XYZ file of C-alpha atoms in Angstrom:
400
model
C -0.270 -0.059 0.176
C 1.564 3.624 -1.059
C 0.762 5.957 1.324
C 0.282 10.021 0.120
C 0.325 13.143 1.544
C -1.330 15.774 -0.757
C -0.870 19.248 0.623
C -3.438 21.402 -0.817
C -6.763 23.572 0.142
C -10.292 22.529 1.153
C -13.340 24.808 0.078
C -16.355 25.769 2.482
C -18.264 23.861 2.723
C -16.035 21.250 4.306
C -14.664 23.813 7.148
C -12.047 25.511 4.942
C -11.779 29.328 5.010
C -12.028 29.766 1.272
C -13.560 28.443 -2.500
C -12.295 27.918 -5.196
C -11.789 25.631 -8.405
C -8.955 24.273 -6.672
C -9.747 23.914 -3.190
C -13.087 21.098 -5.078
C -10.482 19.335 -6.794
C -8.601 18.779 -4.398
C -11.019 18.045 -1.996
C -12.754 15.739 -4.681
C -10.469 14.115 -4.920
C -9.282 12.882 -1.487
C -12.261 10.973 -0.941
C -12.261 9.219 -4.169
C -10.819 5.281 -3.094
C -8.038 4.058 -4.994
C -6.385 0.937 -5.870
C -3.586 0.055 -3.765
C -3.087 3.658 -2.305
C -3.858 5.073 0.459
C -4.609 8.797 1.162
C -3.922 11.758 2.967
C -4.697 14.730 3.043
C -3.118 18.315 4.907
C -4.939 21.700 4.246
C -3.198 24.461 4.333
C -6.483 26.821 5.259
C -8.273 24.417 7.628
C -7.706 24.340 11.287
C -6.891 21.090 12.854
C -9.938 20.974 15.431
C -12.216 21.332 12.330
C -9.762 18.466 9.791
C -10.511 16.079 12.548
C -13.813 16.884 12.442
C -14.081 14.885 8.647
C -12.008 12.506 8.782
C -12.991 8.240 8.400
C -10.079 6.847 8.896
C -6.977 8.455 10.892
C -5.227 11.477 9.690
C -6.793 11.174 6.710
C -8.122 15.374 6.991
C -5.625 17.659 8.913
C -5.715 21.024 9.021
C -2.629 23.415 10.355
C -1.893 23.834 13.940
C 0.867 27.530 15.432
C 3.141 25.159 16.811
C 4.970 28.356 18.440
C 7.785 26.611 20.082
C 8.226 23.774 17.258
C 9.090 26.783 15.471
C 11.455 28.572 17.419
C 13.471 25.902 17.737
C 13.306 25.362 14.118
C 14.889 29.286 13.654
C 18.162 28.709 16.452
C 18.653 25.505 15.606
C 19.808 25.881 12.444
C 20.373 29.833 11.899
C 21.948 30.191 8.568
C 19.898 28.221 6.714
C 17.398 29.311 8.040
C 18.480 33.153 6.909
C 19.347 32.006 3.620
C 15.163 29.840 3.561
C 13.638 32.967 4.335
C 16.218 35.165 1.943
C 14.067 32.762 -0.570
C 10.697 33.249 0.752
C 10.738 36.847 0.623
C 12.603 38.022 -2.386
C 11.363 34.949 -4.356
C 8.346 34.415 -3.117
C 6.830 37.005 -1.955
C 5.657 36.103 1.256
C 5.473 36.568 5.292
C 8.332 33.825 6.269
C 6.833 33.389 9.132
C 3.684 32.638 7.820
C 5.986 29.553 5.402
C 8.067 28.870 8.722
C 4.526 28.269 10.136
C 3.961 25.879 6.843
C 7.423 23.505 7.774
C 5.983 22.959 10.660
C 2.830 21.410 9.954
C 4.279 19.268 7.002
C 6.724 18.227 9.189
C 4.446 16.805 11.904
C 1.788 15.819 9.058
C 4.548 13.635 7.526
C 6.038 12.696 11.100
C 1.718 11.127 11.309
C 1.680 9.912 8.046
C 4.884 8.446 7.086
C 4.661 8.958 3.212
C 5.906 7.164 0.733
C 5.221 10.040 -1.462
C 3.770 14.201 -0.602
C 1.988 15.506 -3.487
C 1.418 19.547 -3.361
C -1.084 21.085 -5.537
C -0.033 24.725 -6.081
C 2.474 27.282 -6.462
C 3.262 26.983 -2.411
C 6.679 24.154 -2.202
C 9.621 26.399 -0.954
C 9.211 24.746 2.539
C 8.065 21.321 1.919
C 11.143 21.557 -0.590
C 13.292 23.091 2.466
C 12.099 20.003 4.402
C 12.303 17.393 2.528
C 16.516 17.562 2.541
C 15.204 15.897 5.547
C 13.446 12.925 4.504
C 14.238 12.344 0.879
C 10.897 12.503 -0.240
C 9.956 12.440 -4.209
C 7.500 15.382 -4.524
C 4.536 15.677 -6.969
C 3.634 18.778 -7.764
C 0.688 19.178 -9.857
C 0.147 22.941 -10.954
C -3.055 24.148 -11.333
C -2.280 27.213 -13.568
C 1.183 28.676 -14.102
C 1.877 32.224 -14.398
C 4.461 33.535 -17.444
C 4.705 36.935 -17.255
C 3.514 37.030 -21.258
C 0.301 35.490 -20.683
C -0.103 37.838 -16.487
C 1.344 41.123 -16.848
C 3.134 42.756 -14.105
C -0.062 42.860 -12.248
C 1.273 38.961 -11.207
C 4.539 39.492 -11.135
C 4.880 37.978 -7.786
C 3.408 34.418 -8.664
C 5.928 33.954 -11.753
C 7.852 35.220 -9.456
C 7.749 32.372 -7.069
C 6.752 29.929 -10.573
C 10.528 30.457 -12.066
C 12.488 30.490 -8.770
C 10.581 27.239 -7.362
C 10.544 25.281 -10.966
C 13.178 23.082 -10.045
C 11.729 22.184 -6.604
C 9.358 19.310 -7.312
C 10.823 16.200 -8.607
C 7.485 15.345 -10.450
C 5.015 17.443 -11.854
C 1.537 16.942 -13.254
C -0.121 19.353 -15.477
C -3.961 19.075 -16.408
C -3.641 19.635 -20.785
C -0.893 20.188 -22.901
C -1.007 24.333 -22.591
C -0.972 23.634 -18.984
C 2.823 21.435 -20.004
C 4.800 23.808 -22.553
C 4.458 26.232 -19.536
C 6.162 24.001 -17.744
C 8.388 23.440 -20.616
C 8.381 27.425 -20.927
C 9.780 27.821 -17.170
C 12.290 24.866 -17.670
C 10.365 21.800 -16.458
C 12.376 18.505 -17.835
C 9.408 17.052 -20.140
C 10.290 13.731 -18.959
C 8.963 14.253 -15.516
C 5.826 15.906 -16.687
C 2.741 13.724 -17.071
C -1.320 15.114 -17.861
C -3.689 14.146 -15.626
C -6.956 16.709 -16.255
C -9.212 17.648 -13.681
C -12.390 14.971 -13.688
C -16.001 15.892 -12.156
C -18.417 13.972 -10.665
C -20.356 12.267 -13.603
C -23.214 11.259 -11.465
C -24.567 14.898 -11.329
C -23.203 16.159 -14.322
C -24.980 14.143 -16.749
C -27.847 14.406 -19.294
C -31.493 14.909 -17.948
C -33.928 14.226 -20.623
C -36.345 14.726 -18.563
C -35.535 18.337 -17.445
C -33.688 19.314 -20.789
C -37.963 20.202 -22.692
C -38.686 21.583 -18.831
C -35.994 24.035 -17.875
C -36.300 24.738 -21.810
C -40.081 25.889 -21.672
C -39.715 27.687 -18.904
C -37.555 29.817 -20.655
C -39.106 30.298 -23.923
C -36.698 28.393 -26.397
C -39.066 26.667 -29.000
C -37.544 23.608 -30.659
C -35.877 24.797 -33.173
C -33.941 28.320 -31.342
C -30.398 26.853 -29.748
C -30.196 27.600 -27.112
C -25.828 29.201 -25.917
C -24.634 28.712 -22.452
C -21.691 29.589 -20.001
C -21.387 28.852 -16.675
C -19.092 30.240 -14.861
C -18.192 34.558 -13.671
C -18.901 37.565 -15.512
C -15.583 39.037 -15.812
C -14.160 40.275 -19.121
C -11.693 37.218 -19.581
C -14.335 34.731 -19.358
C -15.586 36.407 -21.861
C -19.861 36.091 -22.580
C -20.366 39.809 -23.271
C -17.987 39.111 -26.818
C -19.917 36.089 -27.225
C -23.296 37.643 -26.832
C -21.778 40.567 -29.642
C -20.639 37.684 -32.194
C -24.179 35.540 -31.888
C -25.864 38.750 -32.035
C -24.579 39.300 -35.476
C -24.991 36.123 -36.179
C -28.340 35.609 -37.939
C -28.512 32.982 -35.119
C -32.037 32.029 -34.116
C -30.748 31.780 -30.346
C -31.383 32.153 -26.859
C -27.614 33.622 -24.671
C -28.485 31.106 -20.631
C -25.557 32.935 -18.483
C -25.219 30.833 -15.287
C -23.155 32.935 -12.320
C -22.416 36.695 -11.023
C -19.519 39.036 -11.604
C -18.782 42.481 -12.241
C -18.993 42.206 -15.937
C -22.924 41.701 -14.546
C -23.300 45.178 -15.745
C -22.467 45.731 -18.425
C -24.431 42.712 -20.372
C -27.368 43.396 -19.095
C -26.947 46.966 -20.840
C -26.422 45.579 -23.620
C -29.448 42.995 -23.882
C -31.841 46.632 -22.565
C -29.800 48.184 -24.584
C -30.424 45.803 -28.355
C -34.128 44.641 -26.375
C -32.725 41.542 -26.090
C -34.580 40.408 -22.640
C -36.075 37.159 -24.437
C -32.887 36.001 -25.949
C -31.168 36.086 -22.954
C -30.977 35.040 -20.184
C -29.284 35.634 -16.856
C -30.189 32.906 -13.682
C -26.995 34.034 -10.790
C -25.833 32.407 -9.449
C -26.945 28.816 -9.460
C -27.064 25.484 -7.160
C -24.160 23.196 -8.697
C -27.192 20.303 -8.447
C -28.702 22.143 -10.436
C -26.485 23.366 -13.679
C -26.431 20.567 -15.442
C -30.385 20.529 -15.651
C -29.938 23.872 -17.297
C -26.665 22.424 -18.885
C -29.280 19.442 -20.305
C -31.316 22.284 -22.160
C -28.954 24.117 -24.028
C -27.312 22.503 -27.718
C -23.848 24.595 -26.612
C -21.717 25.479 -24.541
C -20.109 28.761 -24.555
C -15.813 28.460 -23.556
C -15.566 32.168 -24.330
C -12.321 32.861 -22.064
C -9.206 34.615 -23.602
C -7.370 32.904 -20.612
C -7.888 29.644 -18.651
C -5.721 26.887 -17.176
C -8.421 24.000 -16.654
C -12.129 24.714 -16.449
C -14.822 22.733 -14.397
C -17.470 23.931 -15.636
C -16.043 22.512 -19.504
C -15.601 19.021 -17.953
C -18.818 19.335 -16.873
C -20.553 20.720 -20.081
C -18.944 17.829 -22.329
C -20.285 15.397 -19.247
C -23.751 15.873 -19.881
C -22.902 15.459 -24.258
C -22.724 19.718 -25.481
C -20.961 20.823 -27.884
C -18.063 23.402 -27.073
C -17.532 26.429 -28.894
C -13.950 27.042 -27.667
C -11.705 30.782 -28.542
C -8.717 29.839 -30.226
C -6.720 31.030 -27.479
C -7.829 28.288 -25.067
C -7.901 25.689 -27.688
C -5.122 23.752 -26.278
C -7.088 23.680 -22.522
C -10.525 22.071 -23.221
C -10.730 17.532 -22.335
C -11.963 16.790 -25.478
C -9.054 17.103 -29.267
C -10.418 20.042 -29.613
C -8.576 19.983 -33.705
C -9.887 16.894 -34.917
C -13.092 16.220 -32.945
C -14.688 19.041 -35.434
C -17.438 17.594 -34.600
C -18.034 18.678 -30.766
C -15.344 21.267 -30.959
C -15.706 24.421 -32.671
C -12.154 26.042 -32.991
C -13.855 30.123 -33.039
C -11.494 33.472 -33.803
C -13.250 35.937 -30.946
C -11.772 39.430 -32.753
C -12.355 37.806 -36.302
C -15.205 35.142 -36.816
C -16.087 33.563 -39.651
C -20.274 33.767 -38.707
C -20.867 31.759 -42.191
C -18.438 28.791 -41.247
C -19.764 29.475 -37.086
C -24.444 29.532 -38.247
C -23.254 25.740 -40.900
C -21.884 24.725 -37.592
C -24.522 24.832 -35.256
C -26.604 24.255 -38.215
C -24.967 20.270 -38.394
C -27.453 17.306 -38.060
C -26.059 15.253 -33.847
C -26.639 12.058 -32.795
C -28.363 11.433 -29.739
C -27.592 13.422 -27.053
C -25.669 11.127 -24.199
C -24.096 11.544 -21.442
C -19.996 11.083 -21.586
C -18.584 9.641 -18.129
C -14.868 9.581 -19.196
C -13.220 12.314 -16.945
C -15.250 10.859 -13.847
C -13.080 12.103 -10.685
C -12.603 8.241 -9.809
C -11.014 7.647 -13.311
C -8.314 10.625 -13.379
C -7.873 10.075 -9.500
C -6.764 6.005 -10.893
C -4.600 8.359 -13.363
C -2.760 9.025 -10.284
C -2.915 6.478 -8.536
C -0.639 4.535 -11.789
C 1.865 7.577 -10.980
C 2.043 7.512 -7.695
C 3.329 3.174 -8.338
C 5.522 3.634 -11.189
C 6.936 6.533 -9.183
C 7.975 4.109 -6.414
C 8.885 2.306 -9.123
C 11.876 4.835 -10.563
C 12.225 6.123 -7.025
C 13.976 2.780 -5.314
C 16.499 1.678 -8.152
């Protein structure tokens, strides 16, 4: 049995201090049963007392403690090494070094309790683990849910870019979510032979095609049989491209409805465009929709618009794919989708949002489709099994 200690964050729903797409990924992976693997998770955004409440076996979930005596001991025991590490925390990671010192103490506590064979960290906060691991010599796997590059993120995210560059060699093995993610790791200088592509997943029992709900939700919103319904789910914000896609639809000549699930800073500007152009019957803004209700809206739609200008990997796109939707994807992020957007031309349409080919787009949406079915290719159980295969491969390599 391989013991894996994962380091990440958990969503508010189970006691974490915040919720993001990454927290949901970490939580879903932690719940999977992987043959030959025993999983443990240290959550950096959850108190130890709260983590213990959700454990079904000892140390399944662990949270942070301040550990002042241990932190002080670590600082005083090797003062020169501490100075070197703190300079890295300050100059490269741009964080309060005391915060990372607390992380380091908690990481060591977790390692001593679990006695793992592998440590798997999600995200950029690898530095304290790397310095600690000089003592333990465990293989470190890192999953980069986003790889910040200055050409894409700009100076606004200089600190994150610096941290990515400064820690690019700190993992023994990396996993990337898709081809785009891998290419960015390569651009940082990560060894290609150490990168494995493993996508995120979803709960396909929840996100599946609901035939009965399809007709019901379409009727509720005035979508007739000849209405083509497009849908987007997520934060309403410029980089997600909802307004850009709405403008394309408005000019397309298609008998459309566009359903928007979510809220965000672009709510008012989208609403204004709807009002000015009298599109109230064509555009439906549903606001924030509970997770258990999203599948019915996806089932009611005909196409998913993945219009983002930047994306690491979108859980919303995986949800849409799993309900059998065909997907329009912005050419700028075509390498981030879970399917083969370049060759699967029936299920994916790569659109240049700045210069769309309207005739080509209309023809693609008018194509006759086969009977719509759910897809379970990216269920969390299958994703977790791929991590299990990776862990076994690493152990074999590590023993040589």
